[in-house]
Amino acid sequence: GPNASPPSPTPAPRTFLVAATVRSPSDPRGRGTPMRRRPPSPVVNVRSAERRFLDEFLVMLADGFKMRKHGRRGGPKDRLVRLDGDMIVWTAVRPSFRLSERGGVKVAEVTEVRRTFAGRPRPSNVAEDRCLSLISKDRSVDLELPDNEVRELCHDGFSLLVKFGPPVTTSPSKAASTSTPSSGPDALVDFHTGGCDAPAV
């Protein structure tokens, strides 16, 4: 019959109409997008976003990140890096009682977190986009991350940890020591001056 003969021309206008309605500004889904493009209001939002990111990073850091530490002596070694009180510590991935397999640096002593190896030339078999260095006055800790995504996460996380300082409640011994006037307030003053050195945004 007449219905069967012209099947080809009809679908084209229909699909065009569908496409046009999807793009149309009256579509409720399209209406929400301009709101999202508004720039965030001043520094407060940036700071709270940084805080939220740091909180999430600290949760991950509690379990530890597996990294390869390139030390001053011997070859690179796999280490579990985590936060213990006010220290960034690394231990052997498998439980070990050898003291040589443990180490750490105080968060307050870290002056910079850099996307490179600062203490030694980078070995040719280590990709540059997996390198991270925790730099303090006396030393630098050169770490190789599993991939670039984890390197970026750790760079931003450790940078914010250095900026804001470690959470006060992490270690019970630290909380106990704040009651004695000799160590507590001094430590707090140190931490605050360290945080204020960063230029205000």
XYZ file of N, CA, C and O in Angstrom:
804
model
N 0.805 -1.205 0.000
C 0.000 0.000 0.000
C 0.843 1.261 0.000
O 2.060 1.211 -0.110
N 0.209 2.399 0.155
C 0.938 3.688 0.112
C 1.807 3.897 1.355
O 2.786 4.619 1.316
N 1.448 3.212 2.465
C 2.251 3.373 3.683
C 3.648 2.795 3.539
O 4.598 3.308 4.105
N 3.778 1.707 2.765
C 5.066 1.000 2.708
C 6.056 1.702 1.788
O 7.252 1.582 1.968
N 5.584 2.450 0.751
C 6.529 2.947 -0.244
C 7.478 4.059 0.241
O 8.652 3.988 -0.050
N 7.050 5.105 0.978
C 8.067 6.143 1.289
C 8.654 6.048 2.700
O 8.431 6.942 3.503
N 9.358 4.943 3.039
C 9.863 4.880 4.421
C 11.119 5.743 4.625
O 11.384 6.200 5.708
N 11.899 5.992 3.541
C 13.185 6.635 3.766
C 13.115 8.121 4.146
O 13.826 8.537 5.039
N 12.283 8.963 3.514
C 12.383 10.397 3.871
C 11.873 10.743 5.277
O 12.360 11.673 5.874
N 10.921 9.946 5.836
C 10.318 10.356 7.107
C 11.258 10.312 8.319
O 11.173 11.214 9.132
N 12.138 9.307 8.493
C 12.929 9.292 9.744
C 13.841 10.511 9.889
O 14.056 10.994 10.984
N 14.366 11.052 8.785
C 15.338 12.145 8.900
C 14.765 13.363 9.632
O 15.340 13.807 10.605
N 13.612 13.905 9.205
C 13.087 15.072 9.936
C 12.798 14.754 11.392
O 13.011 15.566 12.258
N 12.354 13.512 11.646
C 12.021 13.157 13.024
C 13.260 13.253 13.918
O 13.229 13.839 14.980
N 14.373 12.659 13.458
C 15.577 12.671 14.301
C 16.068 14.098 14.478
O 16.520 14.482 15.532
N 15.926 14.922 13.428
C 16.336 16.322 13.547
C 15.518 17.022 14.642
O 16.036 17.732 15.476
N 14.202 16.736 14.637
C 13.333 17.364 15.632
C 13.715 16.929 17.040
O 13.744 17.749 17.956
N 14.032 15.639 17.179
C 14.425 15.132 18.503
C 15.678 15.859 18.964
O 15.762 16.369 20.079
N 16.655 15.962 18.047
C 17.913 16.628 18.406
C 17.652 18.077 18.794
O 18.214 18.597 19.745
N 16.748 18.728 18.048
C 16.465 20.130 18.324
C 15.818 20.303 19.690
O 16.155 21.210 20.436
N 14.913 19.380 20.052
C 14.251 19.540 21.345
C 15.235 19.287 22.492
O 15.150 19.942 23.514
N 16.175 18.361 22.300
C 17.140 18.088 23.369
C 17.976 19.340 23.623
O 18.259 19.694 24.753
N 18.340 20.033 22.526
C 19.202 21.204 22.692
C 18.438 22.447 23.138
O 19.021 23.434 23.510
N 17.099 22.387 23.069
C 16.313 23.612 23.276
C 16.456 24.121 24.709
O 16.532 23.331 25.650
N 16.508 25.465 24.881
C 16.695 26.031 26.220
C 15.539 25.767 27.162
O 15.684 25.863 28.363
N 14.378 25.391 26.603
C 13.243 25.122 27.501
C 13.378 23.760 28.197
O 12.623 23.455 29.099
N 14.337 22.954 27.764
C 14.532 21.634 28.378
C 14.996 21.823 29.823
O 15.968 22.520 30.074
N 14.286 21.215 30.793
C 14.631 21.467 32.206
C 16.065 21.029 32.535
O 16.698 21.593 33.400
N 16.578 19.982 31.838
C 17.939 19.525 32.162
C 18.978 20.548 31.741
O 20.013 20.673 32.357
N 18.697 21.260 30.656
C 19.668 22.240 30.174
C 19.707 23.491 31.036
O 20.687 24.196 31.051
N 18.630 23.740 31.763
C 18.520 25.005 32.481
C 19.513 25.107 33.644
O 19.930 26.188 34.028
N 19.876 23.959 34.214
C 20.746 23.993 35.399
C 22.206 24.283 35.103
O 22.948 24.659 35.994
N 22.641 24.101 33.852
C 24.082 24.180 33.612
C 24.715 25.545 33.854
O 25.783 25.582 34.419
N 24.086 26.684 33.483
C 24.789 27.953 33.721
C 25.104 28.189 35.193
O 26.090 28.797 35.529
N 24.273 27.660 36.101
C 24.512 27.838 37.532
C 25.859 27.247 37.928
O 26.569 27.794 38.731
N 26.188 26.093 37.363
C 27.423 25.407 37.761
C 28.671 26.157 37.314
O 29.717 25.983 37.883
N 28.527 26.978 36.273
C 29.709 27.666 35.751
C 30.092 28.898 36.555
O 31.113 29.488 36.324
N 29.251 29.284 37.510
C 29.550 30.482 38.311
C 30.844 30.274 39.095
O 31.019 29.232 39.729
N 31.766 31.246 39.081
C 33.020 31.042 39.820
C 32.742 30.971 41.319
O 31.805 31.597 41.801
N 33.547 30.183 42.059
C 33.288 30.050 43.500
C 33.537 31.381 44.196
O 34.374 32.155 43.765
N 32.787 31.649 45.270
C 33.004 32.894 45.997
C 34.319 32.774 46.759
O 34.755 31.667 47.046
N 34.911 33.910 47.164
C 36.309 34.081 47.579
C 37.001 32.961 48.355
O 36.616 31.817 48.310
N 38.001 33.379 49.105
C 38.959 32.466 49.737
C 38.321 31.407 50.625
O 38.817 30.300 50.716
N 37.211 31.740 51.293
C 36.600 30.804 52.241
C 36.312 29.474 51.570
O 36.621 28.414 52.108
N 35.726 29.517 50.368
C 35.394 28.277 49.667
C 36.632 27.476 49.315
O 36.634 26.262 49.423
N 37.672 28.164 48.872
C 38.913 27.475 48.514
C 39.467 26.778 49.745
O 39.827 25.607 49.712
N 39.484 27.500 50.859
C 40.041 26.941 52.095
C 39.241 25.738 52.563
O 39.806 24.721 52.971
N 37.905 25.839 52.502
C 37.104 24.708 52.974
C 37.231 23.526 52.020
O 37.211 22.375 52.447
N 37.398 23.803 50.724
C 37.621 22.706 49.764
C 38.951 22.026 50.052
O 39.061 20.801 50.005
N 39.967 22.833 50.374
C 41.282 22.258 50.719
C 41.167 21.402 51.970
O 41.728 20.314 52.046
N 40.444 21.900 52.953
C 40.241 21.147 54.196
C 39.569 19.805 53.919
O 39.955 18.776 54.474
N 38.509 19.853 53.064
C 37.792 18.602 52.743
C 38.726 17.610 52.058
O 38.735 16.427 52.362
N 39.528 18.121 51.104
C 40.471 17.258 50.387
C 41.472 16.665 51.375
O 41.769 15.469 51.336
N 41.986 17.504 52.281
C 42.964 17.031 53.263
C 42.351 15.965 54.164
O 42.989 14.946 54.448
N 41.102 16.164 54.587
C 40.438 15.165 55.431
C 40.356 13.816 54.724
O 40.621 12.768 55.318
N 39.992 13.850 53.438
C 39.912 12.597 52.673
C 41.299 11.971 52.520
O 41.465 10.755 52.618
N 42.301 12.814 52.268
C 43.675 12.325 52.112
C 44.157 11.669 53.411
O 44.790 10.619 53.391
N 43.816 12.272 54.559
C 44.244 11.719 55.854
C 43.620 10.355 56.119
O 44.254 9.493 56.724
N 42.384 10.172 55.650
C 41.745 8.856 55.798
C 42.545 7.805 55.012
O 42.838 6.715 55.504
N 42.948 8.167 53.771
C 43.743 7.242 52.951
C 45.122 7.026 53.571
O 45.663 5.924 53.579
N 45.690 8.103 54.122
C 47.032 8.040 54.694
C 47.062 7.176 55.950
O 48.089 6.612 56.303
N 45.917 7.052 56.630
C 45.841 6.199 57.820
C 46.115 4.747 57.441
O 46.756 3.993 58.185
N 45.632 4.323 56.271
C 45.904 2.953 55.791
C 47.313 2.849 55.232
O 47.883 1.772 55.171
N 47.864 3.961 54.772
C 49.216 3.969 54.217
C 49.207 3.866 52.705
O 48.320 3.258 52.102
N 50.190 4.523 52.084
C 50.410 4.433 50.645
C 51.658 3.603 50.403
O 52.690 3.837 51.036
N 51.551 2.653 49.480
C 52.735 1.863 49.146
C 53.567 2.654 48.127
O 53.050 3.054 47.086
N 54.821 2.915 48.468
C 55.711 3.689 47.603
C 57.075 3.013 47.580
O 57.375 2.180 48.437
N 57.881 3.412 46.614
C 59.265 2.921 46.573
C 60.161 4.072 47.005
O 60.156 5.135 46.397
N 60.895 3.852 48.097
C 61.754 4.916 48.633
C 63.163 4.739 48.085
O 63.749 3.669 48.183
N 63.683 5.819 47.494
C 65.051 5.807 46.981
C 65.934 6.463 48.036
O 65.886 7.677 48.233
N 66.714 5.630 48.736
C 67.486 6.125 49.878
C 68.912 6.484 49.501
O 69.350 6.296 48.367
N 69.624 6.998 50.517
C 71.020 7.381 50.282
C 71.910 6.161 50.108
O 72.920 6.189 49.431
N 71.532 5.070 50.800
C 72.349 3.851 50.719
C 71.531 2.728 50.100
O 70.361 2.561 50.442
N 72.149 1.956 49.225
C 71.484 0.783 48.657
C 70.438 1.146 47.615
O 70.238 2.314 47.289
N 69.777 0.112 47.117
C 68.802 0.307 46.047
C 67.464 0.766 46.600
O 67.281 0.872 47.814
N 66.504 1.046 45.693
C 65.174 1.469 46.139
C 64.447 0.350 46.882
O 64.639 -0.827 46.569
N 63.645 0.733 47.850
C 62.949 -0.271 48.668
C 61.472 0.094 48.784
O 61.125 1.267 48.910
N 60.610 -0.932 48.732
C 59.170 -0.705 48.891
C 58.868 -0.373 50.346
O 59.306 -1.083 51.256
N 58.119 0.686 50.541
C 57.781 1.124 51.894
C 56.307 1.511 51.968
O 55.702 1.911 50.971
N 55.748 1.384 53.167
C 54.388 1.836 53.432
C 54.513 3.188 54.139
O 55.128 3.278 55.202
N 53.971 4.239 53.524
C 54.103 5.590 54.067
C 52.766 6.014 54.653
O 51.725 5.893 54.000
N 52.793 6.482 55.920
C 51.544 6.929 56.552
C 51.846 8.002 57.579
O 53.012 8.343 57.799
N 50.785 8.525 58.179
C 50.933 9.570 59.190
C 50.795 8.942 60.567
O 49.865 8.194 60.822
N 51.749 9.249 61.457
C 51.681 8.768 62.829
C 51.863 9.983 63.734
O 52.985 10.468 63.912
N 50.757 10.515 64.277
C 50.836 11.735 65.077
C 51.256 12.899 64.206
O 50.585 13.242 63.246
N 52.425 13.483 64.545
C 52.909 14.620 63.748
C 54.076 14.211 62.848
O 54.829 15.054 62.372
N 54.210 12.893 62.611
C 55.308 12.378 61.789
C 54.776 11.688 60.532
O 53.785 10.962 60.600
N 55.448 11.932 59.403
C 55.223 11.114 58.209
C 56.227 9.981 58.330
O 57.441 10.216 58.365
N 55.735 8.754 58.477
C 56.629 7.618 58.723
C 56.561 6.611 57.580
O 55.574 6.527 56.862
N 57.659 5.858 57.398
C 57.659 4.771 56.426
C 58.196 3.520 57.092
O 59.093 3.561 57.920
N 57.563 2.407 56.771
C 57.952 1.117 57.335
C 57.994 0.094 56.210
O 57.472 0.339 55.119
N 58.612 -1.056 56.505
C 58.639 -2.131 55.517
C 57.202 -2.538 55.198
O 56.325 -2.483 56.065
N 56.977 -2.939 53.954
C 55.618 -3.318 53.545
C 55.174 -4.560 54.311
O 54.054 -4.648 54.807
N 56.085 -5.526 54.455
C 55.791 -6.686 55.310
C 56.282 -6.344 56.713
O 57.315 -5.691 56.856
N 55.558 -6.794 57.757
C 55.971 -6.455 59.125
C 57.428 -6.853 59.365
O 57.857 -7.939 58.993
N 58.201 -5.932 59.960
C 59.620 -6.189 60.169
C 60.057 -5.520 61.463
O 59.543 -4.462 61.830
N 61.012 -6.136 62.146
C 61.497 -5.563 63.404
C 62.850 -4.893 63.214
O 63.451 -4.423 64.170
N 63.356 -4.863 61.988
C 64.655 -4.224 61.759
C 64.484 -2.708 61.746
O 63.687 -2.169 60.988
N 65.266 -2.032 62.587
C 65.130 -0.576 62.695
C 65.498 0.133 61.402
O 64.990 1.207 61.107
N 66.370 -0.487 60.601
C 66.785 0.144 59.349
C 65.621 0.274 58.370
O 65.690 1.020 57.411
N 64.550 -0.490 58.616
C 63.421 -0.476 57.700
C 62.332 0.510 58.143
O 61.257 0.543 57.592
N 62.645 1.303 59.157
C 61.694 2.321 59.614
C 62.350 3.684 59.505
O 63.566 3.804 59.578
N 61.527 4.694 59.355
C 62.053 6.051 59.321
C 60.905 7.031 59.331
O 59.740 6.641 59.283
N 61.247 8.308 59.401
C 60.181 9.301 59.407
C 60.731 10.710 59.392
O 61.916 10.935 59.609
N 59.835 11.634 59.123
C 60.175 13.057 59.156
C 58.977 13.796 59.746
O 57.825 13.437 59.474
N 59.240 14.781 60.619
C 58.142 15.549 61.214
C 57.476 16.407 60.153
O 58.157 17.021 59.332
N 56.143 16.454 60.197
C 55.396 17.283 59.247
C 55.883 18.732 59.330
O 56.077 19.403 58.316
N 56.129 19.218 60.559
C 56.528 20.615 60.758
C 57.886 20.922 60.117
O 58.187 22.078 59.815
N 58.706 19.872 59.911
C 60.042 20.098 59.342
C 60.041 20.093 57.818
O 61.012 20.484 57.191
N 58.957 19.595 57.216
C 58.892 19.559 55.753
C 58.613 20.973 55.252
O 57.628 21.597 55.637
N 59.524 21.484 54.423
C 59.374 22.855 53.930
C 58.728 22.898 52.553
O 58.140 23.884 52.161
N 58.842 21.781 51.806
C 58.332 21.789 50.436
C 58.048 20.363 49.981
O 58.720 19.416 50.399
N 57.038 20.221 49.130
C 56.737 18.931 48.488
C 56.914 19.173 47.000
O 56.249 20.027 46.419
N 57.846 18.428 46.376
C 58.207 18.733 44.984
C 57.978 17.514 44.092
O 58.221 16.381 44.510
N 57.553 17.772 42.835
C 57.290 16.677 41.880
C 58.582 16.277 41.172
O 58.679 16.365 39.955
N 59.560 15.826 41.929
C 60.837 15.420 41.337
C 61.637 14.693 42.404
O 61.172 14.553 43.537
N 62.824 14.202 42.071
C 63.749 13.701 43.082
C 64.668 14.852 43.431
O 65.343 15.399 42.561
N 64.717 15.238 44.702
C 65.545 16.384 45.086
C 66.893 15.934 45.638
O 67.857 16.682 45.594
N 66.964 14.716 46.165
C 68.188 14.297 46.843
C 69.178 13.568 45.962
O 70.318 13.341 46.356
N 68.767 13.192 44.775
C 69.646 12.389 43.902
C 69.166 12.536 42.473
O 68.028 12.915 42.223
N 70.055 12.197 41.518
C 69.587 12.171 40.119
C 68.548 11.058 39.953
O 68.663 10.012 40.582
N 67.558 11.304 39.133
C 66.506 10.305 38.913
C 67.047 9.167 38.062
O 67.603 9.393 36.990
N 66.903 7.909 38.544
C 67.347 6.763 37.729
C 66.570 6.704 36.411
O 65.406 7.084 36.360
N 67.225 6.217 35.367
C 66.598 6.226 34.035
C 65.350 5.344 33.967
O 64.477 5.569 33.146
N 65.251 4.354 34.863
C 64.087 3.450 34.804
C 62.903 3.971 35.619
O 61.893 3.306 35.753
N 63.016 5.186 36.170
C 61.905 5.768 36.935
C 61.313 6.923 36.132
O 62.012 7.882 35.817
N 60.025 6.816 35.804
C 59.372 7.875 35.024
C 59.263 9.139 35.873
O 58.942 9.073 37.058
N 59.532 10.283 35.237
C 59.523 11.553 35.966
C 58.163 11.857 36.585
O 58.068 12.448 37.647
N 57.081 11.424 35.909
C 55.746 11.769 36.419
C 55.312 10.881 37.589
O 54.163 10.916 38.002
N 56.262 10.069 38.129
C 55.934 9.266 39.319
C 56.804 9.667 40.516
O 56.779 9.010 41.545
N 57.587 10.732 40.375
C 58.529 11.130 41.425
C 57.920 12.156 42.368
O 57.176 13.029 41.948
N 58.296 12.033 43.639
C 57.845 12.984 44.653
C 58.934 13.120 45.708
O 59.571 12.132 46.075
N 59.153 14.343 46.170
C 60.173 14.568 47.188
C 59.603 15.372 48.339
O 58.955 16.396 48.115
N 59.820 14.877 49.568
C 59.468 15.633 50.771
C 60.754 16.293 51.241
O 61.702 15.605 51.622
N 60.815 17.613 51.186
C 62.066 18.320 51.442
C 62.017 19.012 52.794
O 61.082 19.763 53.086
N 63.028 18.732 53.626
C 63.166 19.448 54.894
C 64.536 20.122 54.895
O 65.302 19.992 53.939
N 64.839 20.825 55.985
C 66.100 21.572 56.033
C 67.308 20.621 55.933
O 68.295 20.926 55.289
N 67.192 19.463 56.585
C 68.342 18.561 56.687
C 68.417 17.505 55.601
O 69.463 16.922 55.372
N 67.297 17.202 54.967
C 67.302 16.063 54.033
C 66.148 16.165 53.059
O 65.278 17.024 53.205
N 66.156 15.280 52.067
C 64.961 15.138 51.234
C 64.654 13.653 51.125
O 65.558 12.818 51.071
N 63.368 13.346 51.148
C 62.916 11.957 51.055
C 62.375 11.761 49.638
O 61.366 12.358 49.267
N 63.077 10.940 48.843
C 62.697 10.727 47.441
C 61.823 9.486 47.324
O 62.232 8.389 47.704
N 60.629 9.682 46.786
C 59.642 8.605 46.710
C 59.193 8.400 45.274
O 58.984 9.363 44.534
N 59.030 7.130 44.919
C 58.511 6.778 43.586
C 57.120 6.193 43.781
O 56.939 5.235 44.532
N 56.128 6.790 43.106
C 54.731 6.376 43.256
C 54.354 5.392 42.151
O 55.004 5.354 41.106
N 53.282 4.612 42.372
C 52.896 3.609 41.362
C 52.543 4.224 40.011
O 52.806 3.641 38.972
N 51.900 5.394 40.011
C 51.548 6.041 38.737
C 51.365 7.529 38.966
O 51.442 8.021 40.090
N 51.106 8.267 37.890
C 51.009 9.721 37.964
C 49.812 10.184 38.790
O 49.879 11.178 39.506
N 48.703 9.434 38.704
C 47.492 9.830 39.432
C 47.751 9.833 40.942
O 47.385 10.771 41.654
N 48.416 8.770 41.425
C 48.719 8.675 42.863
C 49.757 9.739 43.240
O 49.682 10.339 44.308
N 50.710 10.010 42.330
C 51.718 11.042 42.596
C 51.043 12.404 42.804
O 51.362 13.140 43.735
N 50.080 12.741 41.908
C 49.381 14.026 42.028
C 48.569 14.095 43.327
O 48.554 15.119 44.008
N 47.890 12.992 43.644
C 47.107 12.922 44.881
C 48.008 13.170 46.092
O 47.690 13.974 46.973
N 49.161 12.479 46.124
C 50.080 12.601 47.267
C 50.751 13.974 47.289
O 50.976 14.538 48.358
N 51.067 14.521 46.115
C 51.667 15.871 46.077
C 50.719 16.874 46.712
O 51.083 17.649 47.590
N 49.443 16.856 46.261
C 48.468 17.819 46.781
C 48.167 17.552 48.257
O 48.065 18.477 49.059
N 48.029 16.254 48.605
C 47.709 15.895 49.992
C 48.819 16.281 50.963
O 48.563 16.922 51.983
N 50.066 15.920 50.641
C 51.186 16.259 51.531
C 51.401 17.770 51.590
O 51.749 18.319 52.628
N 51.195 18.480 50.457
C 51.346 19.943 50.451
C 50.347 20.591 51.414
O 50.696 21.499 52.168
N 49.092 20.100 51.388
C 48.083 20.647 52.298
C 48.364 20.245 53.742
O 48.108 21.021 54.670
N 48.893 19.051 53.946
C 49.252 18.603 55.296
C 50.323 19.521 55.876
O 50.261 19.927 57.037
N 51.300 19.903 55.042
C 52.354 20.820 55.472
C 51.766 22.211 55.736
O 52.114 22.883 56.693
N 50.823 22.627 54.891
C 50.214 23.958 55.024
C 49.378 24.075 56.303
O 49.500 25.030 57.059
N 48.503 23.088 56.548
C 47.584 23.170 57.681
C 48.132 22.509 58.955
O 47.628 22.739 60.036
N 49.130 21.641 58.803
C 49.642 20.905 59.955
C 48.818 19.655 60.213
O 47.689 19.540 59.744
N 49.396 18.698 60.965
C 48.677 17.442 61.226
C 47.503 17.676 62.167
O 47.513 18.641 62.939
N 46.484 16.806 62.112
C 45.352 16.950 63.041
C 45.837 16.745 64.470
O 46.660 15.864 64.721
N 45.332 17.530 65.395
C 45.851 17.528 66.768
C 45.534 16.232 67.492
O 46.285 15.778 68.336
N 44.396 15.608 67.162
C 43.908 14.477 67.961
C 44.522 13.137 67.567
O 44.178 12.129 68.153
N 45.419 13.098 66.556
C 45.856 11.796 66.040
C 46.528 10.943 67.104
O 46.268 9.767 67.221
N 47.433 11.542 67.890
C 48.223 10.722 68.804
C 47.933 11.115 70.250
O 48.018 12.280 70.617
N 47.564 10.121 71.090
C 47.207 10.428 72.475
C 48.379 11.023 73.258
O 48.202 11.861 74.110
N 49.613 10.597 72.956
C 50.768 11.094 73.706
C 50.944 12.592 73.474
O 51.304 13.346 74.364
N 50.656 13.046 72.235
C 50.769 14.465 71.902
C 49.734 15.251 72.700
O 50.033 16.297 73.257
N 48.518 14.706 72.794
C 47.445 15.393 73.516
C 47.809 15.523 74.988
O 47.565 16.546 75.615
N 48.423 14.487 75.556
C 48.814 14.513 76.965
C 49.899 15.559 77.200
O 49.894 16.251 78.213
N 50.821 15.690 76.249
C 51.952 16.601 76.452
C 51.528 18.065 76.401
O 52.219 18.925 76.919
N 50.364 18.360 75.800
C 49.954 19.763 75.703
C 49.561 20.323 77.067
O 49.516 21.521 77.245
N 49.302 19.436 78.069
C 48.924 19.938 79.383
C 50.139 20.547 80.091
O 49.993 21.396 80.942
N 51.356 20.096 79.767
C 52.548 20.666 80.396
C 52.934 21.931 79.645
O 53.109 21.899 78.429
N 53.070 23.057 80.367
C 53.297 24.333 79.680
C 54.614 24.378 78.909
O 54.737 25.089 77.942
N 55.605 23.561 79.330
C 56.919 23.651 78.679
C 56.866 23.250 77.210
O 57.383 23.945 76.354
N 56.203 22.108 76.898
C 56.247 21.637 75.511
C 55.030 22.072 74.700
O 55.156 22.403 73.548
N 53.835 22.098 75.348
C 52.604 22.300 74.583
C 52.517 23.610 73.828
O 52.571 23.624 72.608
N 52.427 24.716 74.518
C 52.211 26.000 73.805
C 53.309 26.299 72.804
O 53.049 26.779 71.727
N 54.560 25.976 73.163
C 55.668 26.222 72.217
C 55.434 25.492 70.916
O 55.618 26.038 69.845
N 55.035 24.223 71.056
C 54.799 23.415 69.850
C 53.694 24.055 69.014
O 53.796 24.139 67.806
N 52.652 24.557 69.700
C 51.544 25.161 68.967
C 51.987 26.431 68.255
O 51.641 26.670 67.124
N 52.799 27.242 68.943
C 53.282 28.480 68.326
C 54.097 28.142 67.080
O 53.909 28.719 66.024
N 54.990 27.153 67.215
C 55.800 26.718 66.068
C 54.918 26.352 64.891
O 55.133 26.774 63.780
N 53.894 25.541 65.199
C 53.018 25.054 64.142
C 52.318 26.229 63.460
O 52.238 26.311 62.260
N 51.864 27.214 64.270
C 51.129 28.333 63.675
C 52.031 29.196 62.814
O 51.664 29.581 61.734
N 53.249 29.480 63.311
C 54.129 30.324 62.498
C 54.472 29.608 61.206
O 54.514 30.197 60.147
N 54.660 28.289 61.307
C 54.948 27.516 60.095
C 53.823 27.633 59.087
O 54.061 27.787 57.902
N 52.564 27.624 59.590
C 51.421 27.692 58.674
C 51.274 29.064 58.052
O 50.812 29.196 56.944
N 51.699 30.125 58.782
C 51.457 31.481 58.290
C 52.469 31.926 57.245
O 52.297 32.942 56.609
N 53.574 31.176 57.125
C 54.584 31.563 56.146
C 54.053 31.494 54.723
O 54.532 32.180 53.848
N 53.074 30.603 54.508
C 52.534 30.481 53.156
C 51.823 31.781 52.798
O 51.094 32.327 53.624
N 52.045 32.295 51.583
C 51.399 33.561 51.214
C 49.893 33.412 51.193
O 49.380 32.391 50.752
N 49.189 34.407 51.716
C 47.722 34.342 51.745
C 47.193 34.482 50.333
O 47.704 35.276 49.556
N 46.192 33.685 49.989
C 45.650 33.740 48.628
C 44.593 34.832 48.557
O 43.740 34.883 49.417
